[in-house]
Amino acid sequence: MATLLLLRHGRTTANADGGLAGRQPVELDDTGRAQATAAGERLRGLPLAAVVTSPLIRCRQTLELALPQAAPTVDEGLIECGYGSWEGQPLKKLAKEPLWPVVQQHPSAAVFPDGEAMAAMAARAVATVRSWDARITAEHGPEAVWLACSHGDVIKAIVADALGVHLDLFQRIVADPASVTAIRYTPLRPFLLRLNDTGGDLAGLVPPPRKRRRRSARPAESDAAVGGGAGAGR
């Protein structure tokens, strides 16, 4: 199957101020723009079969700086969790809300006031990337690499699914601004190749071309085929 690169957007003004941006149109700050540019240096040269993004401006700005030659496809399935009336509030204030311990310890039960359930966010994000991955694999082959730009909680939920852990454990996962996380889905199970990578070489994530298997001129001996020797079967 194809290889998915999950890129979190760069730091925003809300990140810097300690606020919960949610789906508000907050933009990258100077640090975030520098992070996006640095991420682009790492991504340069990778043969990306597709680039998909959350519709929010901080993700689109990140891709404009990181991959200026790309033509990203916007997918609502990658949008940030809908935090409802929590959006725009300082995290210090939200930490005093009765719902805060639920979000931290039992997020699968968290439903934000006038917003989205965290379990619903996780389900639609996982369904989105799995659908894209199957489509890209079908169109470009199992060696294809593609990128999705999204948000911290969205990426953490996708990683939790790939690891086969319950959503209630996803707060143990970290996805820093402009970090790259790599997942390869297979028919048997997903494999987490990189997590929260902010500085490593990404070239090794491109799978080598598959070699065609050559038929042997002689049939294999029956003993060798089953791993037996002269004493096998005794």
mmCIF file of N, CA, C and O in Angstrom, residues 118-199:
data_model
loop_
_atom_site.group_PDB
_atom_site.id
_atom_site.type_symbol
_atom_site.label_atom_id
_atom_site.label_comp_id
_atom_site.label_asym_id
_atom_site.label_seq_id
_atom_site.Cartn_x
_atom_site.Cartn_y
_atom_site.Cartn_z
ATOM 1 N N MET A 118 -15.543 14.074 20.065
ATOM 2 C CA MET A 118 -14.186 13.722 19.693
ATOM 3 C C MET A 118 -14.145 12.365 18.982
ATOM 4 O O MET A 118 -13.337 12.152 18.075
ATOM 5 N N ALA A 119 -15.022 11.449 19.368
ATOM 6 C CA ALA A 119 -15.088 10.151 18.696
ATOM 7 C C ALA A 119 -15.529 10.319 17.241
ATOM 8 O O ALA A 119 -15.044 9.601 16.357
ATOM 9 N N ALA A 120 -16.423 11.265 16.986
ATOM 10 C CA ALA A 120 -16.866 11.522 15.611
ATOM 11 C C ALA A 120 -15.725 12.105 14.791
ATOM 12 O O ALA A 120 -15.555 11.763 13.611
ATOM 13 N N MET A 121 -14.928 12.999 15.401
ATOM 14 C CA MET A 121 -13.760 13.549 14.712
ATOM 15 C C MET A 121 -12.801 12.435 14.307
ATOM 16 O O MET A 121 -12.319 12.376 13.177
ATOM 17 N N ALA A 122 -12.529 11.535 15.246
ATOM 18 C CA ALA A 122 -11.590 10.448 14.982
ATOM 19 C C ALA A 122 -12.104 9.545 13.863
ATOM 20 O O ALA A 122 -11.350 9.167 12.960
ATOM 21 N N ALA A 123 -13.389 9.224 13.902
ATOM 22 C CA ALA A 123 -13.959 8.321 12.900
ATOM 23 C C ALA A 123 -13.889 8.914 11.504
ATOM 24 O O ALA A 123 -13.490 8.236 10.546
ATOM 25 N N ARG A 124 -14.237 10.179 11.353
ATOM 26 C CA ARG A 124 -14.229 10.763 10.001
ATOM 27 C C ARG A 124 -12.811 11.022 9.514
ATOM 28 O O ARG A 124 -12.510 10.914 8.323
ATOM 29 N N ALA A 125 -11.870 11.328 10.429
ATOM 30 C CA ALA A 125 -10.486 11.539 10.007
ATOM 31 C C ALA A 125 -9.858 10.230 9.531
ATOM 32 O O ALA A 125 -9.193 10.187 8.488
ATOM 33 N N VAL A 126 -10.059 9.152 10.289
ATOM 34 C CA VAL A 126 -9.512 7.857 9.904
ATOM 35 C C VAL A 126 -10.134 7.390 8.592
ATOM 36 O O VAL A 126 -9.436 6.896 7.692
ATOM 37 N N ALA A 127 -11.449 7.544 8.458
ATOM 38 C CA ALA A 127 -12.111 7.141 7.217
ATOM 39 C C ALA A 127 -11.579 7.939 6.029
ATOM 40 O O ALA A 127 -11.403 7.393 4.933
ATOM 41 N N THR A 128 -11.280 9.206 6.241
ATOM 42 C CA THR A 128 -10.776 10.064 5.158
ATOM 43 C C THR A 128 -9.414 9.593 4.672
ATOM 44 O O THR A 128 -9.199 9.423 3.467
ATOM 45 N N VAL A 129 -8.474 9.380 5.582
ATOM 46 C CA VAL A 129 -7.129 9.010 5.135
ATOM 47 C C VAL A 129 -7.089 7.591 4.584
ATOM 48 O O VAL A 129 -6.361 7.304 3.623
ATOM 49 N N ARG A 130 -7.877 6.698 5.138
ATOM 50 C CA ARG A 130 -7.904 5.331 4.613
ATOM 51 C C ARG A 130 -8.507 5.309 3.205
ATOM 52 O O ARG A 130 -8.054 4.550 2.335
ATOM 53 N N SER A 131 -9.525 6.130 2.973
ATOM 54 C CA SER A 131 -10.131 6.197 1.641
ATOM 55 C C SER A 131 -9.146 6.768 0.625
ATOM 56 O O SER A 131 -8.983 6.233 -0.481
ATOM 57 N N TRP A 132 -8.474 7.846 1.001
ATOM 58 C CA TRP A 132 -7.473 8.434 0.113
ATOM 59 C C TRP A 132 -6.327 7.459 -0.151
ATOM 60 O O TRP A 132 -5.839 7.341 -1.277
ATOM 61 N N ASP A 133 -5.899 6.750 0.881
ATOM 62 C CA ASP A 133 -4.779 5.832 0.724
ATOM 63 C C ASP A 133 -5.128 4.711 -0.251
ATOM 64 O O ASP A 133 -4.308 4.346 -1.102
ATOM 65 N N ALA A 134 -6.337 4.172 -0.136
ATOM 66 C CA ALA A 134 -6.755 3.106 -1.054
ATOM 67 C C ALA A 134 -6.838 3.624 -2.487
ATOM 68 O O ALA A 134 -6.424 2.939 -3.435
ATOM 69 N N ARG A 135 -7.342 4.854 -2.640
ATOM 70 C CA ARG A 135 -7.465 5.434 -3.980
ATOM 71 C C ARG A 135 -6.092 5.680 -4.601
ATOM 72 O O ARG A 135 -5.858 5.370 -5.772
ATOM 73 N N ILE A 136 -5.174 6.231 -3.814
ATOM 74 C CA ILE A 136 -3.839 6.532 -4.340
ATOM 75 C C ILE A 136 -3.078 5.247 -4.661
ATOM 76 O O ILE A 136 -2.362 5.171 -5.661
ATOM 77 N N THR A 137 -3.239 4.242 -3.827
ATOM 78 C CA THR A 137 -2.597 2.964 -4.113
ATOM 79 C C THR A 137 -3.123 2.381 -5.420
ATOM 80 O O THR A 137 -2.350 1.877 -6.246
ATOM 81 N N ALA A 138 -4.434 2.457 -5.626
ATOM 82 C CA ALA A 138 -5.025 1.921 -6.849
ATOM 83 C C ALA A 138 -4.552 2.681 -8.089
ATOM 84 O O ALA A 138 -4.331 2.085 -9.150
ATOM 85 N N GLU A 139 -4.386 3.998 -7.956
ATOM 86 C CA GLU A 139 -4.035 4.819 -9.112
ATOM 87 C C GLU A 139 -2.533 4.884 -9.368
ATOM 88 O O GLU A 139 -2.100 4.986 -10.526
ATOM 89 N N HIS A 140 -1.728 4.849 -8.302
ATOM 90 C CA HIS A 140 -0.283 5.083 -8.449
ATOM 91 C C HIS A 140 0.586 3.909 -8.021
ATOM 92 O O HIS A 140 1.808 3.972 -8.189
ATOM 93 N N GLY A 141 -0.001 2.880 -7.460
ATOM 94 C CA GLY A 141 0.771 1.719 -7.070
ATOM 95 C C GLY A 141 1.193 1.751 -5.615
ATOM 96 O O GLY A 141 1.128 2.790 -4.947
ATOM 97 N N PRO A 142 1.651 0.608 -5.085
ATOM 98 C CA PRO A 142 1.984 0.501 -3.661
ATOM 99 C C PRO A 142 3.236 1.272 -3.243
ATOM 100 O O PRO A 142 3.482 1.445 -2.060
ATOM 101 N N GLU A 143 4.039 1.740 -4.218
ATOM 102 C CA GLU A 143 5.232 2.526 -3.859
ATOM 103 C C GLU A 143 4.925 4.014 -3.736
ATOM 104 O O GLU A 143 5.821 4.815 -3.440
ATOM 105 N N ALA A 144 3.678 4.410 -3.954
ATOM 106 C CA ALA A 144 3.315 5.827 -3.937
ATOM 107 C C ALA A 144 3.450 6.419 -2.531
ATOM 108 O O ALA A 144 3.262 5.740 -1.522
ATOM 109 N N VAL A 145 3.797 7.695 -2.479
ATOM 110 C CA VAL A 145 3.860 8.458 -1.233
ATOM 111 C C VAL A 145 2.943 9.662 -1.390
ATOM 112 O O VAL A 145 2.963 10.335 -2.421
ATOM 113 N N TRP A 146 2.120 9.926 -0.395
ATOM 114 C CA TRP A 146 1.229 11.082 -0.470
ATOM 115 C C TRP A 146 1.196 11.790 0.878
ATOM 116 O O TRP A 146 1.641 11.231 1.886
ATOM 117 N N LEU A 147 0.721 13.022 0.879
ATOM 118 C CA LEU A 147 0.790 13.854 2.083
ATOM 119 C C LEU A 147 -0.571 14.439 2.414
ATOM 120 O O LEU A 147 -1.305 14.873 1.519
ATOM 121 N N ALA A 148 -0.880 14.454 3.694
ATOM 122 C CA ALA A 148 -2.092 15.104 4.192
ATOM 123 C C ALA A 148 -1.692 16.100 5.271
ATOM 124 O O ALA A 148 -0.963 15.750 6.211
ATOM 125 N N CYS A 149 -2.139 17.342 5.138
ATOM 126 C CA CYS A 149 -1.837 18.387 6.113
ATOM 127 C C CYS A 149 -3.063 18.607 6.993
ATOM 128 O O CYS A 149 -4.150 18.908 6.486
ATOM 129 N N SER A 150 -2.879 18.473 8.299
ATOM 130 C CA SER A 150 -4.032 18.562 9.186
ATOM 131 C C SER A 150 -3.616 19.144 10.538
ATOM 132 O O SER A 150 -2.649 19.906 10.623
ATOM 133 N N HIS A 151 -4.334 18.743 11.587
ATOM 134 C CA HIS A 151 -4.232 19.366 12.901
ATOM 135 C C HIS A 151 -3.825 18.353 13.966
ATOM 136 O O HIS A 151 -3.925 17.140 13.761
ATOM 137 N N GLY A 152 -3.392 18.867 15.117
ATOM 138 C CA GLY A 152 -2.838 18.019 16.156
ATOM 139 C C GLY A 152 -3.737 16.879 16.604
ATOM 140 O O GLY A 152 -3.346 15.708 16.571
ATOM 141 N N ASP A 153 -4.955 17.201 17.036
ATOM 142 C CA ASP A 153 -5.845 16.149 17.523
ATOM 143 C C ASP A 153 -6.251 15.195 16.408
ATOM 144 O O ASP A 153 -6.421 13.991 16.643
ATOM 145 N N VAL A 154 -6.407 15.707 15.212
ATOM 146 C CA VAL A 154 -6.762 14.852 14.075
ATOM 147 C C VAL A 154 -5.640 13.843 13.821
ATOM 148 O O VAL A 154 -5.883 12.637 13.665
ATOM 149 N N ILE A 155 -4.405 14.326 13.780
ATOM 150 C CA ILE A 155 -3.261 13.444 13.528
ATOM 151 C C ILE A 155 -3.115 12.426 14.660
ATOM 152 O O ILE A 155 -2.874 11.233 14.421
ATOM 153 N N LYS A 156 -3.280 12.855 15.887
ATOM 154 C CA LYS A 156 -3.178 11.939 17.021
ATOM 155 C C LYS A 156 -4.239 10.845 16.941
ATOM 156 O O LYS A 156 -3.960 9.669 17.258
ATOM 157 N N ALA A 157 -5.435 11.189 16.511
ATOM 158 C CA ALA A 157 -6.497 10.188 16.376
ATOM 159 C C ALA A 157 -6.171 9.177 15.283
ATOM 160 O O ALA A 157 -6.417 7.976 15.432
ATOM 161 N N ILE A 158 -5.594 9.650 14.178
ATOM 162 C CA ILE A 158 -5.202 8.750 13.083
ATOM 163 C C ILE A 158 -4.079 7.818 13.543
ATOM 164 O O ILE A 158 -4.072 6.626 13.222
ATOM 165 N N VAL A 159 -3.136 8.346 14.312
ATOM 166 C CA VAL A 159 -2.039 7.527 14.832
ATOM 167 C C VAL A 159 -2.577 6.477 15.802
ATOM 168 O O VAL A 159 -2.159 5.308 15.769
ATOM 169 N N ALA A 160 -3.495 6.865 16.683
ATOM 170 C CA ALA A 160 -4.066 5.908 17.626
ATOM 171 C C ALA A 160 -4.718 4.744 16.886
ATOM 172 O O ALA A 160 -4.553 3.575 17.257
ATOM 173 N N ASP A 161 -5.445 5.061 15.817
ATOM 174 C CA ASP A 161 -6.057 4.000 15.014
ATOM 175 C C ASP A 161 -4.991 3.098 14.399
ATOM 176 O O ASP A 161 -5.124 1.866 14.405
ATOM 177 N N ALA A 162 -3.925 3.692 13.874
ATOM 178 C CA ALA A 162 -2.860 2.898 13.255
ATOM 179 C C ALA A 162 -2.179 1.979 14.265
ATOM 180 O O ALA A 162 -1.774 0.858 13.928
ATOM 181 N N LEU A 163 -2.057 2.439 15.500
ATOM 182 C CA LEU A 163 -1.431 1.634 16.543
ATOM 183 C C LEU A 163 -2.385 0.609 17.144
ATOM 184 O O LEU A 163 -1.967 -0.253 17.923
ATOM 185 N N GLY A 164 -3.664 0.721 16.815
ATOM 186 C CA GLY A 164 -4.644 -0.197 17.375
ATOM 187 C C GLY A 164 -4.947 0.069 18.839
ATOM 188 O O GLY A 164 -5.329 -0.844 19.572
ATOM 189 N N VAL A 165 -4.806 1.331 19.273
ATOM 190 C CA VAL A 165 -5.096 1.667 20.665
ATOM 191 C C VAL A 165 -6.389 2.476 20.734
ATOM 192 O O VAL A 165 -6.793 3.129 19.778
ATOM 193 N N HIS A 166 -7.029 2.409 21.861
ATOM 194 C CA HIS A 166 -8.302 3.104 22.066
ATOM 195 C C HIS A 166 -8.097 4.608 22.018
ATOM 196 O O HIS A 166 -7.033 5.121 22.401
ATOM 197 N N LEU A 167 -9.111 5.306 21.563
ATOM 198 C CA LEU A 167 -9.037 6.766 21.498
ATOM 199 C C LEU A 167 -8.747 7.375 22.865
ATOM 200 O O LEU A 167 -8.157 8.459 22.957
ATOM 201 N N ASP A 168 -9.137 6.704 23.940
ATOM 202 C CA ASP A 168 -8.883 7.234 25.278
ATOM 203 C C ASP A 168 -7.394 7.327 25.599
ATOM 204 O O ASP A 168 -7.009 7.973 26.575
ATOM 205 N N LEU A 169 -6.548 6.703 24.790
ATOM 206 C CA LEU A 169 -5.102 6.779 25.001
ATOM 207 C C LEU A 169 -4.429 7.780 24.073
ATOM 208 O O LEU A 169 -3.206 7.941 24.127
ATOM 209 N N PHE A 170 -5.195 8.476 23.238
ATOM 210 C CA PHE A 170 -4.547 9.300 22.214
ATOM 211 C C PHE A 170 -3.865 10.534 22.782
ATOM 212 O O PHE A 170 -3.017 11.123 22.121
ATOM 213 N N GLN A 171 -4.197 10.936 23.992
ATOM 214 C CA GLN A 171 -3.521 12.082 24.589
ATOM 215 C C GLN A 171 -2.070 11.769 24.942
ATOM 216 O O GLN A 171 -1.301 12.677 25.277
ATOM 217 N N ARG A 172 -1.665 10.495 24.861
ATOM 218 C CA ARG A 172 -0.268 10.140 25.089
ATOM 219 C C ARG A 172 0.591 10.374 23.845
ATOM 220 O O ARG A 172 1.814 10.246 23.912
ATOM 221 N N ILE A 173 -0.051 10.656 22.734
ATOM 222 C CA ILE A 173 0.642 10.852 21.456
ATOM 223 C C ILE A 173 0.900 12.340 21.259
ATOM 224 O O ILE A 173 0.068 13.181 21.611
ATOM 225 N N VAL A 174 2.044 12.669 20.686
ATOM 226 C CA VAL A 174 2.410 14.068 20.453
ATOM 227 C C VAL A 174 2.562 14.312 18.963
ATOM 228 O O VAL A 174 3.174 13.514 18.251
ATOM 229 N N ALA A 175 2.003 15.418 18.494
ATOM 230 C CA ALA A 175 2.175 15.859 17.101
ATOM 231 C C ALA A 175 2.446 17.357 17.134
ATOM 232 O O ALA A 175 1.527 18.175 17.179
ATOM 233 N N ASP A 176 3.713 17.724 17.141
ATOM 234 C CA ASP A 176 4.112 19.127 17.249
ATOM 235 C C ASP A 176 3.851 19.878 15.937
ATOM 236 O O ASP A 176 3.727 19.264 14.870
ATOM 237 N N PRO A 177 3.794 21.210 16.000
ATOM 238 C CA PRO A 177 3.639 21.996 14.771
ATOM 239 C C PRO A 177 4.726 21.671 13.753
ATOM 240 O O PRO A 177 5.908 21.548 14.093
ATOM 241 N N ALA A 178 4.308 21.488 12.507
ATOM 242 C CA ALA A 178 5.189 21.215 11.358
ATOM 243 C C ALA A 178 5.891 19.865 11.448
ATOM 244 O O ALA A 178 6.841 19.621 10.709
ATOM 245 N N SER A 179 5.439 18.992 12.334
ATOM 246 C CA SER A 179 6.028 17.659 12.418
ATOM 247 C C SER A 179 5.465 16.759 11.325
ATOM 248 O O SER A 179 4.380 16.997 10.788
ATOM 249 N N VAL A 180 6.221 15.708 11.022
ATOM 250 C CA VAL A 180 5.809 14.722 10.021
ATOM 251 C C VAL A 180 5.645 13.369 10.700
ATOM 252 O O VAL A 180 6.515 12.937 11.453
ATOM 253 N N THR A 181 4.520 12.739 10.450
ATOM 254 C CA THR A 181 4.237 11.387 10.926
ATOM 255 C C THR A 181 3.951 10.529 9.703
ATOM 256 O O THR A 181 3.239 10.965 8.798
ATOM 257 N N ALA A 182 4.515 9.331 9.650
ATOM 258 C CA ALA A 182 4.379 8.473 8.476
ATOM 259 C C ALA A 182 3.712 7.156 8.846
ATOM 260 O O ALA A 182 4.093 6.513 9.825
ATOM 261 N N ILE A 183 2.712 6.771 8.048
ATOM 262 C CA ILE A 183 1.975 5.526 8.256
ATOM 263 C C ILE A 183 1.884 4.793 6.929
ATOM 264 O O ILE A 183 1.638 5.405 5.885
ATOM 265 N N ARG A 184 2.091 3.478 6.987
ATOM 266 C CA ARG A 184 1.873 2.659 5.798
ATOM 267 C C ARG A 184 0.789 1.637 6.123
ATOM 268 O O ARG A 184 0.960 0.797 7.012
ATOM 269 N N TYR A 185 -0.329 1.736 5.430
ATOM 270 C CA TYR A 185 -1.419 0.778 5.609
ATOM 271 C C TYR A 185 -1.144 -0.456 4.745
ATOM 272 O O TYR A 185 -0.632 -0.347 3.637
ATOM 273 N N THR A 186 -1.469 -1.614 5.271
ATOM 274 C CA THR A 186 -1.347 -2.847 4.503
ATOM 275 C C THR A 186 -2.643 -3.636 4.684
ATOM 276 O O THR A 186 -3.455 -3.315 5.571
ATOM 277 N N PRO A 187 -2.874 -4.677 3.873
ATOM 278 C CA PRO A 187 -4.085 -5.474 4.054
ATOM 279 C C PRO A 187 -4.188 -6.107 5.436
ATOM 280 O O PRO A 187 -5.278 -6.395 5.918
ATOM 281 N N LEU A 188 -3.043 -6.345 6.085
ATOM 282 C CA LEU A 188 -3.058 -6.988 7.396
ATOM 283 C C LEU A 188 -3.172 -5.991 8.534
ATOM 284 O O LEU A 188 -3.990 -6.138 9.434
ATOM 285 N N ARG A 189 -2.323 -4.947 8.495
ATOM 286 C CA ARG A 189 -2.312 -3.963 9.584
ATOM 287 C C ARG A 189 -1.577 -2.711 9.121
ATOM 288 O O ARG A 189 -0.762 -2.778 8.193
ATOM 289 N N PRO A 190 -1.810 -1.563 9.784
ATOM 290 C CA PRO A 190 -0.995 -0.373 9.507
ATOM 291 C C PRO A 190 0.348 -0.468 10.236
ATOM 292 O O PRO A 190 0.468 -1.135 11.259
ATOM 293 N N PHE A 191 1.339 0.241 9.691
ATOM 294 C CA PHE A 191 2.642 0.345 10.338
ATOM 295 C C PHE A 191 2.965 1.821 10.546
ATOM 296 O O PHE A 191 2.886 2.615 9.610
ATOM 297 N N LEU A 192 3.307 2.190 11.771
ATOM 298 C CA LEU A 192 3.727 3.553 12.085
ATOM 299 C C LEU A 192 5.223 3.649 11.832
ATOM 300 O O LEU A 192 6.030 3.070 12.563
ATOM 301 N N LEU A 193 5.612 4.370 10.783
ATOM 302 C CA LEU A 193 7.014 4.456 10.374
ATOM 303 C C LEU A 193 7.761 5.606 11.045
ATOM 304 O O LEU A 193 8.946 5.498 11.341
ATOM 305 N N ARG A 194 7.092 6.713 11.238
ATOM 306 C CA ARG A 194 7.665 7.889 11.919
ATOM 307 C C ARG A 194 6.566 8.523 12.762
ATOM 308 O O ARG A 194 5.398 8.479 12.397
ATOM 309 N N LEU A 195 6.961 9.155 13.859
ATOM 310 C CA LEU A 195 6.012 9.865 14.706
ATOM 311 C C LEU A 195 6.622 11.176 15.162
ATOM 312 O O LEU A 195 7.738 11.197 15.690
ATOM 313 N N ASN A 196 5.913 12.275 14.919
ATOM 314 C CA ASN A 196 6.329 13.584 15.416
ATOM 315 C C ASN A 196 7.765 13.921 15.015
ATOM 316 O O ASN A 196 8.549 14.453 15.792
ATOM 317 N N ASP A 197 8.109 13.617 13.784
ATOM 318 C CA ASP A 197 9.467 13.828 13.274
ATOM 319 C C ASP A 197 9.616 15.293 12.852
ATOM 320 O O ASP A 197 8.920 15.763 11.969
ATOM 321 N N THR A 198 10.536 15.992 13.490
ATOM 322 C CA THR A 198 10.724 17.411 13.180
ATOM 323 C C THR A 198 12.100 17.723 12.608
ATOM 324 O O THR A 198 12.441 18.890 12.439
ATOM 325 N N GLY A 199 12.888 16.688 12.293
ATOM 326 C CA GLY A 199 14.208 17.017 11.771
ATOM 327 C C GLY A 199 14.903 15.922 10.999
ATOM 328 O O GLY A 199 15.977 16.155 10.451
#
